[in-house]
């Protein structure tokens, strides 16, 4: 006890019937460890550091009745080693690291009356492990009183059982087991999946296993550029599948993928594509797999300019209006052939991520050209316009319809020389409704009859020179002047 032994001593007397080495430093049971002690009946090697047990480590021990290996570090046991111990009655393997129990593990333990596999790492086990056990088979064949058969105590508690379809047969076995097999603790509990954690075996009903079936609500998506896009696929499977996304044969990064269970046999997986670009277009494949196989569903993503290339007059919005997405527009610069616009998105939620649309065209045109401006830009020059022509330019946030005050109506000047260009009037009329229009110094204010007076240089316009005394203005909307 508590000796500093690192291997089984070689000079054990031949007639020894019981060996007990505990709290020592044994790390393995090599082949032929007990070659000279064939009379051995009891072998206790509890609380060592045994990690390896050789397939012939029990050779030459035909009389062994009891083997205790509690509190070691065995992750597997060579079960065929028990062919050399046909009289073994007690096998204690509790508090090890066993995570697998092969289907024929108990075949070579016909006379066992006590098997302790508690406090290991067993998660999934087939009922055939016990159906192949000679002790169980004898009980099924016996037609007379069961008292004639010795009881076998079985300990399986304190293992992290995963109660999904793979454990269905084992759970049924536990529910139905009875003498001569006696469970040391019949209240086995589930450690997973999450929604069954802590439930007793007798409280759960497990379904049969099912190969994954993948689906998507929409397998063809067309989305505007610049928006965050979430692709979603649903998977029905049992047991719960592994799910991953691929694009152009490349596995996509896990931190953009989230998968959650929404029912016992269904999971939802979502792939986030932030600020979608045209380069992100293509087929995205959601694949799910469990031990029965794998299936996948492809979602085709098409990324277009944020809004349609032309917009009917009236500019019906493609989506709901964004609260607080008001734009103030002004003309910053003017020439005969164009203007430079500046705008400010008041109370925009994320100014650094906001896209804008400029709708440009002749005032009476049914459709206007759309120009898409990325985040961080708030100026644009409209050039190459026809002279002496009435135009309208509107600025909208994302794909929303322009609101009042977000449009500018203007008339280009006549096609004159550079010298005359500086003196000629460029007619500018702004549709004003909750919009700030700043007029640069030197600009002319105009009336309907074309007679103008220059700005007084302080930003205040003078009254029109040619308006008839006492005559009220006929137009409330300044766009109607043209």
mmCIF file of C-alpha atoms in Angstrom, residues 48-409:
data_model
loop_
_atom_site.group_PDB
_atom_site.id
_atom_site.type_symbol
_atom_site.label_atom_id
_atom_site.label_comp_id
_atom_site.label_asym_id
_atom_site.label_seq_id
_atom_site.Cartn_x
_atom_site.Cartn_y
_atom_site.Cartn_z
ATOM 1 C CA UNK A 48 -2.843 3.406 -9.393
ATOM 2 C CA UNK A 49 -2.070 5.178 -12.656
ATOM 3 C CA UNK A 50 -2.707 2.243 -14.970
ATOM 4 C CA UNK A 51 -3.462 3.468 -18.483
ATOM 5 C CA UNK A 52 -2.564 0.372 -20.541
ATOM 6 C CA UNK A 53 -3.669 -3.209 -20.132
ATOM 7 C CA UNK A 54 -2.012 -5.671 -22.515
ATOM 8 C CA UNK A 55 -4.216 -8.183 -24.261
ATOM 9 C CA UNK A 56 -2.224 -11.019 -22.614
ATOM 10 C CA UNK A 57 -1.756 -9.334 -19.224
ATOM 11 C CA UNK A 58 -4.014 -11.908 -17.511
ATOM 12 C CA UNK A 59 -2.388 -14.906 -19.112
ATOM 13 C CA UNK A 60 -1.638 -17.842 -16.761
ATOM 14 C CA UNK A 61 -4.439 -16.854 -14.339
ATOM 15 C CA UNK A 62 -7.088 -19.560 -14.830
ATOM 16 C CA UNK A 63 -8.080 -19.467 -11.142
ATOM 17 C CA UNK A 64 -8.659 -15.700 -10.934
ATOM 18 C CA UNK A 65 -12.015 -14.943 -9.320
ATOM 19 C CA UNK A 66 -11.766 -11.229 -8.565
ATOM 20 C CA UNK A 67 -10.144 -8.335 -10.461
ATOM 21 C CA UNK A 68 -10.409 -4.826 -9.098
ATOM 22 C CA UNK A 69 -9.027 -1.896 -11.093
ATOM 23 C CA UNK A 70 -10.974 0.943 -9.495
ATOM 24 C CA UNK A 71 -9.602 4.473 -9.711
ATOM 25 C CA UNK A 72 -7.128 4.017 -12.561
ATOM 26 C CA UNK A 73 -6.874 5.778 -15.933
ATOM 27 C CA UNK A 74 -8.015 3.096 -18.354
ATOM 28 C CA UNK A 75 -9.764 4.510 -21.415
ATOM 29 C CA UNK A 76 -10.211 1.049 -22.924
ATOM 30 C CA UNK A 77 -9.982 -2.581 -21.881
ATOM 31 C CA UNK A 78 -8.911 -5.524 -24.080
ATOM 32 C CA UNK A 79 -12.033 -7.561 -23.382
ATOM 33 C CA UNK A 80 -10.655 -10.651 -25.098
ATOM 34 C CA UNK A 81 -8.065 -10.784 -22.283
ATOM 35 C CA UNK A 82 -10.779 -12.390 -20.152
ATOM 36 C CA UNK A 83 -10.571 -15.541 -22.225
ATOM 37 C CA UNK A 84 -7.704 -16.420 -19.874
ATOM 38 C CA UNK A 85 -9.860 -15.967 -16.736
ATOM 39 C CA UNK A 86 -12.916 -18.242 -17.264
ATOM 40 C CA UNK A 87 -13.772 -18.370 -13.539
ATOM 41 C CA UNK A 88 -13.810 -14.586 -12.996
ATOM 42 C CA UNK A 89 -16.781 -13.605 -10.829
ATOM 43 C CA UNK A 90 -16.061 -9.974 -9.848
ATOM 44 C CA UNK A 91 -14.821 -7.247 -12.208
ATOM 45 C CA UNK A 92 -14.564 -3.733 -10.774
ATOM 46 C CA UNK A 93 -13.730 -0.988 -13.306
ATOM 47 C CA UNK A 94 -15.412 1.981 -11.677
ATOM 48 C CA UNK A 95 -13.792 5.419 -11.679
ATOM 49 C CA UNK A 96 -11.824 4.919 -14.885
ATOM 50 C CA UNK A 97 -12.100 6.646 -18.259
ATOM 51 C CA UNK A 98 -13.887 4.012 -20.325
ATOM 52 C CA UNK A 99 -15.867 5.663 -23.130
ATOM 53 C CA UNK A 100 -16.656 2.660 -25.326
ATOM 54 C CA UNK A 101 -18.156 -0.744 -24.613
ATOM 55 C CA UNK A 102 -17.863 -3.005 -27.689
ATOM 56 C CA UNK A 103 -20.798 -5.163 -28.695
ATOM 57 C CA UNK A 104 -19.029 -8.412 -27.668
ATOM 58 C CA UNK A 105 -17.318 -7.007 -24.574
ATOM 59 C CA UNK A 106 -19.023 -9.379 -22.108
ATOM 60 C CA UNK A 107 -18.889 -12.527 -24.203
ATOM 61 C CA UNK A 108 -15.886 -13.895 -22.300
ATOM 62 C CA UNK A 109 -17.356 -13.318 -18.822
ATOM 63 C CA UNK A 110 -19.797 -16.237 -18.474
ATOM 64 C CA UNK A 111 -19.592 -16.626 -14.701
ATOM 65 C CA UNK A 112 -19.578 -12.968 -13.669
ATOM 66 C CA UNK A 113 -21.755 -12.114 -10.695
ATOM 67 C CA UNK A 114 -20.605 -8.490 -10.223
ATOM 68 C CA UNK A 115 -19.717 -5.961 -12.921
ATOM 69 C CA UNK A 116 -19.109 -2.351 -11.970
ATOM 70 C CA UNK A 117 -18.775 0.148 -14.845
ATOM 71 C CA UNK A 118 -20.011 3.183 -12.898
ATOM 72 C CA UNK A 119 -18.319 6.579 -12.920
ATOM 73 C CA UNK A 120 -16.712 6.222 -16.330
ATOM 74 C CA UNK A 121 -17.204 8.202 -19.542
ATOM 75 C CA UNK A 122 -19.767 5.988 -21.266
ATOM 76 C CA UNK A 123 -22.184 7.993 -23.426
ATOM 77 C CA UNK A 124 -23.586 5.583 -26.013
ATOM 78 C CA UNK A 125 -23.941 1.819 -25.650
ATOM 79 C CA UNK A 126 -25.762 -0.846 -27.626
ATOM 80 C CA UNK A 127 -28.228 -3.163 -25.931
ATOM 81 C CA UNK A 128 -26.480 -6.003 -27.781
ATOM 82 C CA UNK A 129 -23.614 -5.652 -25.300
ATOM 83 C CA UNK A 130 -25.886 -7.263 -22.723
ATOM 84 C CA UNK A 131 -27.880 -9.442 -25.103
ATOM 85 C CA UNK A 132 -24.557 -11.162 -25.921
ATOM 86 C CA UNK A 133 -23.652 -11.608 -22.265
ATOM 87 C CA UNK A 134 -23.874 -15.340 -21.352
ATOM 88 C CA UNK A 135 -25.474 -14.455 -18.005
ATOM 89 C CA UNK A 136 -28.387 -12.716 -19.783
ATOM 90 C CA UNK A 137 -28.709 -15.424 -22.429
ATOM 91 C CA UNK A 138 -29.017 -18.135 -19.774
ATOM 92 C CA UNK A 139 -31.792 -16.204 -18.067
ATOM 93 C CA UNK A 140 -33.726 -15.995 -21.325
ATOM 94 C CA UNK A 141 -33.381 -19.705 -22.045
ATOM 95 C CA UNK A 142 -34.398 -20.850 -18.584
ATOM 96 C CA UNK A 143 -38.029 -21.923 -18.377
ATOM 97 C CA UNK A 144 -37.979 -23.026 -14.764
ATOM 98 C CA UNK A 145 -37.587 -20.973 -11.564
ATOM 99 C CA UNK A 146 -35.024 -18.191 -11.829
ATOM 100 C CA UNK A 147 -33.776 -19.044 -8.351
ATOM 101 C CA UNK A 148 -31.620 -21.716 -9.949
ATOM 102 C CA UNK A 149 -29.563 -18.995 -11.676
ATOM 103 C CA UNK A 150 -27.100 -16.879 -9.727
ATOM 104 C CA UNK A 151 -27.863 -13.169 -9.676
ATOM 105 C CA UNK A 152 -25.495 -10.771 -11.441
ATOM 106 C CA UNK A 153 -25.155 -7.251 -10.046
ATOM 107 C CA UNK A 154 -24.622 -4.584 -12.701
ATOM 108 C CA UNK A 155 -23.516 -1.008 -11.935
ATOM 109 C CA UNK A 156 -23.833 1.582 -14.742
ATOM 110 C CA UNK A 157 -24.693 4.809 -12.922
ATOM 111 C CA UNK A 158 -22.752 8.077 -12.999
ATOM 112 C CA UNK A 159 -21.902 7.929 -16.677
ATOM 113 C CA UNK A 160 -22.636 10.878 -19.012
ATOM 114 C CA UNK A 161 -25.324 9.089 -21.035
ATOM 115 C CA UNK A 162 -26.491 10.885 -24.197
ATOM 116 C CA UNK A 163 -30.186 10.097 -24.480
ATOM 117 C CA UNK A 164 -30.769 10.270 -28.215
ATOM 118 C CA UNK A 165 -31.851 7.635 -30.713
ATOM 119 C CA UNK A 166 -28.553 5.754 -30.408
ATOM 120 C CA UNK A 167 -29.347 4.908 -26.793
ATOM 121 C CA UNK A 168 -32.899 3.776 -27.571
ATOM 122 C CA UNK A 169 -32.229 0.035 -27.372
ATOM 123 C CA UNK A 170 -30.146 0.349 -24.208
ATOM 124 C CA UNK A 171 -32.842 2.432 -22.479
ATOM 125 C CA UNK A 172 -35.415 -0.225 -23.394
ATOM 126 C CA UNK A 173 -33.110 -2.878 -21.942
ATOM 127 C CA UNK A 174 -32.692 -0.959 -18.670
ATOM 128 C CA UNK A 175 -36.462 -0.502 -18.382
ATOM 129 C CA UNK A 176 -37.100 -4.199 -18.881
ATOM 130 C CA UNK A 177 -34.168 -5.716 -17.030
ATOM 131 C CA UNK A 178 -34.923 -7.908 -14.032
ATOM 132 C CA UNK A 179 -33.522 -10.834 -12.092
ATOM 133 C CA UNK A 180 -31.164 -12.527 -12.412
ATOM 134 C CA UNK A 181 -29.609 -9.201 -13.519
ATOM 135 C CA UNK A 182 -29.905 -6.636 -10.757
ATOM 136 C CA UNK A 183 -29.034 -2.990 -11.277
ATOM 137 C CA UNK A 184 -27.094 -1.505 -8.385
ATOM 138 C CA UNK A 185 -28.752 1.829 -9.195
ATOM 139 C CA UNK A 186 -31.752 1.661 -11.512
ATOM 140 C CA UNK A 187 -32.145 5.458 -11.682
ATOM 141 C CA UNK A 188 -29.832 6.116 -14.588
ATOM 142 C CA UNK A 189 -29.969 9.733 -15.751
ATOM 143 C CA UNK A 190 -29.355 11.539 -19.033
ATOM 144 C CA UNK A 191 -26.521 14.035 -19.387
ATOM 145 C CA UNK A 192 -27.513 15.101 -22.886
ATOM 146 C CA UNK A 193 -28.809 16.381 -25.171
ATOM 147 C CA UNK A 194 -29.450 19.620 -23.341
ATOM 148 C CA UNK A 195 -33.239 19.373 -23.279
ATOM 149 C CA UNK A 196 -33.030 15.924 -21.597
ATOM 150 C CA UNK A 197 -30.285 16.685 -19.086
ATOM 151 C CA UNK A 198 -31.159 15.313 -15.645
ATOM 152 C CA UNK A 199 -34.067 13.137 -16.805
ATOM 153 C CA UNK A 200 -34.261 9.513 -15.682
ATOM 154 C CA UNK A 201 -34.266 6.745 -18.262
ATOM 155 C CA UNK A 202 -37.800 5.724 -17.310
ATOM 156 C CA UNK A 203 -39.002 9.276 -18.109
ATOM 157 C CA UNK A 204 -37.819 9.425 -21.721
ATOM 158 C CA UNK A 205 -39.157 7.926 -24.942
ATOM 159 C CA UNK A 206 -36.542 7.866 -27.673
ATOM 160 C CA UNK A 207 -37.291 7.785 -31.392
ATOM 161 C CA UNK A 208 -35.570 5.714 -34.027
ATOM 162 C CA UNK A 209 -32.509 7.176 -35.700
ATOM 163 C CA UNK A 210 -32.966 9.142 -38.918
ATOM 164 C CA UNK A 211 -30.616 10.239 -41.662
ATOM 165 C CA UNK A 212 -30.447 14.055 -42.004
ATOM 166 C CA UNK A 213 -33.020 15.765 -44.188
ATOM 167 C CA UNK A 214 -32.065 19.327 -45.139
ATOM 168 C CA UNK A 215 -34.318 22.068 -46.475
ATOM 169 C CA UNK A 216 -34.477 25.831 -46.967
ATOM 170 C CA UNK A 217 -37.453 28.167 -47.159
ATOM 171 C CA UNK A 218 -35.993 29.852 -50.249
ATOM 172 C CA UNK A 219 -33.210 28.377 -52.375
ATOM 173 C CA UNK A 220 -32.947 31.397 -54.700
ATOM 174 C CA UNK A 221 -32.341 34.774 -53.125
ATOM 175 C CA UNK A 222 -31.788 38.161 -54.753
ATOM 176 C CA UNK A 223 -30.610 40.816 -52.329
ATOM 177 C CA UNK A 224 -29.314 44.406 -52.590
ATOM 178 C CA UNK A 225 -25.621 45.039 -52.047
ATOM 179 C CA UNK A 226 -24.474 46.492 -48.763
ATOM 180 C CA UNK A 227 -27.015 44.761 -46.556
ATOM 181 C CA UNK A 228 -26.405 42.041 -43.979
ATOM 182 C CA UNK A 229 -27.821 38.776 -45.339
ATOM 183 C CA UNK A 230 -28.724 35.676 -43.330
ATOM 184 C CA UNK A 231 -29.074 32.334 -45.104
ATOM 185 C CA UNK A 232 -31.084 29.719 -43.225
ATOM 186 C CA UNK A 233 -31.388 25.969 -43.556
ATOM 187 C CA UNK A 234 -33.368 23.476 -41.485
ATOM 188 C CA UNK A 235 -32.238 19.948 -40.695
ATOM 189 C CA UNK A 236 -34.329 17.050 -39.451
ATOM 190 C CA UNK A 237 -32.134 14.284 -38.075
ATOM 191 C CA UNK A 238 -31.635 11.904 -35.203
ATOM 192 C CA UNK A 239 -29.172 11.917 -33.587
ATOM 193 C CA UNK A 240 -28.450 15.621 -33.754
ATOM 194 C CA UNK A 241 -26.256 16.249 -36.808
ATOM 195 C CA UNK A 242 -23.090 18.182 -37.393
ATOM 196 C CA UNK A 243 -23.866 21.120 -39.708
ATOM 197 C CA UNK A 244 -21.485 23.181 -41.800
ATOM 198 C CA UNK A 245 -21.619 25.661 -44.712
ATOM 199 C CA UNK A 246 -19.452 25.738 -47.817
ATOM 200 C CA UNK A 247 -19.033 28.284 -50.584
ATOM 201 C CA UNK A 248 -17.025 27.552 -53.724
ATOM 202 C CA UNK A 249 -15.866 24.310 -52.044
ATOM 203 C CA UNK A 250 -14.435 26.266 -49.103
ATOM 204 C CA UNK A 251 -15.569 25.710 -45.533
ATOM 205 C CA UNK A 252 -16.955 28.957 -44.171
ATOM 206 C CA UNK A 253 -15.719 30.384 -40.900
ATOM 207 C CA UNK A 254 -17.551 29.098 -37.866
ATOM 208 C CA UNK A 255 -18.017 32.498 -36.214
ATOM 209 C CA UNK A 256 -20.418 33.499 -39.025
ATOM 210 C CA UNK A 257 -22.482 30.325 -38.495
ATOM 211 C CA UNK A 258 -24.965 29.689 -35.697
ATOM 212 C CA UNK A 259 -26.835 26.424 -35.171
ATOM 213 C CA UNK A 260 -29.559 25.861 -32.613
ATOM 214 C CA UNK A 261 -32.020 23.109 -31.757
ATOM 215 C CA UNK A 262 -35.628 24.162 -32.293
ATOM 216 C CA UNK A 263 -37.277 20.797 -31.560
ATOM 217 C CA UNK A 264 -36.269 17.267 -30.604
ATOM 218 C CA UNK A 265 -35.301 16.250 -34.137
ATOM 219 C CA UNK A 266 -34.893 19.621 -35.872
ATOM 220 C CA UNK A 267 -32.081 22.152 -35.882
ATOM 221 C CA UNK A 268 -31.790 25.526 -37.604
ATOM 222 C CA UNK A 269 -28.489 26.739 -38.998
ATOM 223 C CA UNK A 270 -27.900 30.336 -40.074
ATOM 224 C CA UNK A 271 -25.051 31.823 -42.083
ATOM 225 C CA UNK A 272 -24.487 35.581 -41.784
ATOM 226 C CA UNK A 273 -22.996 37.450 -44.752
ATOM 227 C CA UNK A 274 -22.210 40.983 -43.553
ATOM 228 C CA UNK A 275 -22.484 43.858 -46.044
ATOM 229 C CA UNK A 276 -23.095 41.626 -49.065
ATOM 230 C CA UNK A 277 -21.083 42.469 -52.182
ATOM 231 C CA UNK A 278 -21.498 41.260 -55.778
ATOM 232 C CA UNK A 279 -18.428 39.078 -55.165
ATOM 233 C CA UNK A 280 -20.451 37.187 -52.518
ATOM 234 C CA UNK A 281 -22.925 35.899 -55.103
ATOM 235 C CA UNK A 282 -23.045 32.183 -55.824
ATOM 236 C CA UNK A 283 -24.140 28.868 -54.319
ATOM 237 C CA UNK A 284 -23.941 28.378 -50.558
ATOM 238 C CA UNK A 285 -24.302 24.770 -49.421
ATOM 239 C CA UNK A 286 -25.619 23.720 -46.027
ATOM 240 C CA UNK A 287 -24.533 20.157 -45.209
ATOM 241 C CA UNK A 288 -25.657 18.016 -42.284
ATOM 242 C CA UNK A 289 -24.276 14.643 -41.231
ATOM 243 C CA UNK A 290 -24.729 12.028 -38.562
ATOM 244 C CA UNK A 291 -23.616 8.407 -38.396
ATOM 245 C CA UNK A 292 -26.333 7.367 -40.885
ATOM 246 C CA UNK A 293 -25.108 9.645 -43.670
ATOM 247 C CA UNK A 294 -25.235 13.216 -44.896
ATOM 248 C CA UNK A 295 -27.383 15.447 -47.095
ATOM 249 C CA UNK A 296 -27.158 19.048 -48.229
ATOM 250 C CA UNK A 297 -29.179 21.893 -49.682
ATOM 251 C CA UNK A 298 -27.824 24.677 -51.894
ATOM 252 C CA UNK A 299 -28.999 28.283 -51.694
ATOM 253 C CA UNK A 300 -28.259 30.461 -54.708
ATOM 254 C CA UNK A 301 -27.517 34.057 -53.743
ATOM 255 C CA UNK A 302 -27.661 36.891 -56.255
ATOM 256 C CA UNK A 303 -26.331 40.271 -55.113
ATOM 257 C CA UNK A 304 -27.447 43.246 -57.180
ATOM 258 C CA UNK A 305 -27.063 47.001 -56.902
ATOM 259 C CA UNK A 306 -29.001 48.086 -53.815
ATOM 260 C CA UNK A 307 -32.047 49.077 -55.870
ATOM 261 C CA UNK A 308 -33.395 48.684 -59.403
ATOM 262 C CA UNK A 309 -31.554 50.576 -62.169
ATOM 263 C CA UNK A 310 -34.621 52.575 -63.072
ATOM 264 C CA UNK A 311 -37.463 53.698 -60.894
ATOM 265 C CA UNK A 312 -40.960 54.610 -62.051
ATOM 266 C CA UNK A 313 -42.128 58.105 -61.391
ATOM 267 C CA UNK A 314 -43.349 58.296 -57.852
ATOM 268 C CA UNK A 315 -40.469 56.083 -56.667
ATOM 269 C CA UNK A 316 -42.467 53.492 -54.792
ATOM 270 C CA UNK A 317 -40.304 52.125 -51.990
ATOM 271 C CA UNK A 318 -39.057 48.532 -52.139
ATOM 272 C CA UNK A 319 -39.091 48.220 -48.367
ATOM 273 C CA UNK A 320 -40.596 49.872 -45.295
ATOM 274 C CA UNK A 321 -39.496 53.376 -44.517
ATOM 275 C CA UNK A 322 -36.674 53.715 -42.062
ATOM 276 C CA UNK A 323 -37.575 55.908 -39.111
ATOM 277 C CA UNK A 324 -35.372 58.954 -38.824
ATOM 278 C CA UNK A 325 -33.884 58.521 -42.303
ATOM 279 C CA UNK A 326 -34.472 62.149 -43.365
ATOM 280 C CA UNK A 327 -32.058 63.750 -45.817
ATOM 281 C CA UNK A 328 -31.307 67.456 -46.147
ATOM 282 C CA UNK A 329 -30.074 68.432 -49.598
ATOM 283 C CA UNK A 330 -28.404 71.563 -50.999
ATOM 284 C CA UNK A 331 -26.659 72.663 -54.150
ATOM 285 C CA UNK A 332 -23.015 73.300 -53.379
ATOM 286 C CA UNK A 333 -21.849 74.315 -56.865
ATOM 287 C CA UNK A 334 -23.376 75.068 -60.256
ATOM 288 C CA UNK A 335 -22.359 75.332 -63.901
ATOM 289 C CA UNK A 336 -24.248 75.576 -67.172
ATOM 290 C CA UNK A 337 -23.966 71.817 -67.662
ATOM 291 C CA UNK A 338 -24.534 70.503 -64.162
ATOM 292 C CA UNK A 339 -24.584 70.891 -60.417
ATOM 293 C CA UNK A 340 -22.829 69.475 -57.370
ATOM 294 C CA UNK A 341 -25.110 68.212 -54.608
ATOM 295 C CA UNK A 342 -24.379 67.909 -50.912
ATOM 296 C CA UNK A 343 -26.616 66.089 -48.464
ATOM 297 C CA UNK A 344 -26.800 65.240 -44.814
ATOM 298 C CA UNK A 345 -28.764 62.274 -43.404
ATOM 299 C CA UNK A 346 -30.346 63.588 -40.240
ATOM 300 C CA UNK A 347 -30.627 61.093 -37.353
ATOM 301 C CA UNK A 348 -29.296 58.238 -39.443
ATOM 302 C CA UNK A 349 -28.817 55.184 -37.225
ATOM 303 C CA UNK A 350 -25.440 54.227 -38.688
ATOM 304 C CA UNK A 351 -24.126 57.024 -40.938
ATOM 305 C CA UNK A 352 -20.930 55.110 -41.655
ATOM 306 C CA UNK A 353 -22.908 52.209 -43.125
ATOM 307 C CA UNK A 354 -25.706 54.060 -44.929
ATOM 308 C CA UNK A 355 -26.116 53.753 -48.700
ATOM 309 C CA UNK A 356 -27.827 56.457 -50.761
ATOM 310 C CA UNK A 357 -29.618 56.533 -54.084
ATOM 311 C CA UNK A 358 -29.514 59.516 -56.452
ATOM 312 C CA UNK A 359 -32.402 59.589 -58.908
ATOM 313 C CA UNK A 360 -31.520 61.866 -61.826
ATOM 314 C CA UNK A 361 -33.547 62.756 -64.916
ATOM 315 C CA UNK A 362 -35.599 65.262 -66.810
ATOM 316 C CA UNK A 363 -38.407 66.579 -64.708
ATOM 317 C CA UNK A 364 -41.128 65.132 -66.929
ATOM 318 C CA UNK A 365 -39.390 61.766 -67.479
ATOM 319 C CA UNK A 366 -41.379 58.697 -66.429
ATOM 320 C CA UNK A 367 -38.170 56.968 -65.331
ATOM 321 C CA UNK A 368 -35.007 58.343 -63.896
ATOM 322 C CA UNK A 369 -31.504 56.949 -63.705
ATOM 323 C CA UNK A 370 -30.384 55.589 -60.352
ATOM 324 C CA UNK A 371 -26.885 56.246 -59.054
ATOM 325 C CA UNK A 372 -25.784 54.325 -55.956
ATOM 326 C CA UNK A 373 -23.546 56.041 -53.438
ATOM 327 C CA UNK A 374 -21.693 54.002 -50.832
ATOM 328 C CA UNK A 375 -21.293 54.750 -47.129
ATOM 329 C CA UNK A 376 -19.232 57.760 -46.119
ATOM 330 C CA UNK A 377 -19.933 59.823 -49.263
ATOM 331 C CA UNK A 378 -22.235 62.874 -49.149
ATOM 332 C CA UNK A 379 -21.446 64.793 -52.351
ATOM 333 C CA UNK A 380 -21.979 64.062 -56.026
ATOM 334 C CA UNK A 381 -21.638 66.079 -59.252
ATOM 335 C CA UNK A 382 -24.246 65.720 -61.973
ATOM 336 C CA UNK A 383 -22.638 66.702 -65.290
ATOM 337 C CA UNK A 384 -23.163 66.486 -69.055
ATOM 338 C CA UNK A 385 -26.704 67.832 -68.834
ATOM 339 C CA UNK A 386 -28.503 69.388 -71.737
ATOM 340 C CA UNK A 387 -28.672 73.205 -71.764
ATOM 341 C CA UNK A 388 -31.935 75.010 -71.130
ATOM 342 C CA UNK A 389 -33.527 71.837 -69.776
ATOM 343 C CA UNK A 390 -35.529 71.253 -66.631
ATOM 344 C CA UNK A 391 -34.133 68.447 -64.386
ATOM 345 C CA UNK A 392 -34.980 66.872 -61.074
ATOM 346 C CA UNK A 393 -32.475 65.189 -58.710
ATOM 347 C CA UNK A 394 -33.533 63.340 -55.541
ATOM 348 C CA UNK A 395 -31.465 61.793 -52.759
ATOM 349 C CA UNK A 396 -32.925 58.842 -50.822
ATOM 350 C CA UNK A 397 -31.616 56.575 -48.089
ATOM 351 C CA UNK A 398 -31.102 52.960 -49.176
ATOM 352 C CA UNK A 399 -34.082 51.780 -51.222
ATOM 353 C CA UNK A 400 -36.657 54.168 -49.783
ATOM 354 C CA UNK A 401 -38.786 56.527 -51.783
ATOM 355 C CA UNK A 402 -37.558 60.138 -51.625
ATOM 356 C CA UNK A 403 -39.509 62.249 -49.211
ATOM 357 C CA UNK A 404 -40.485 65.846 -49.601
ATOM 358 C CA UNK A 405 -37.482 68.063 -49.260
ATOM 359 C CA UNK A 406 -35.095 65.484 -50.689
ATOM 360 C CA UNK A 407 -35.460 66.628 -54.313
ATOM 361 C CA UNK A 408 -33.995 69.536 -56.252
ATOM 362 C CA UNK A 409 -35.617 70.866 -59.453
#
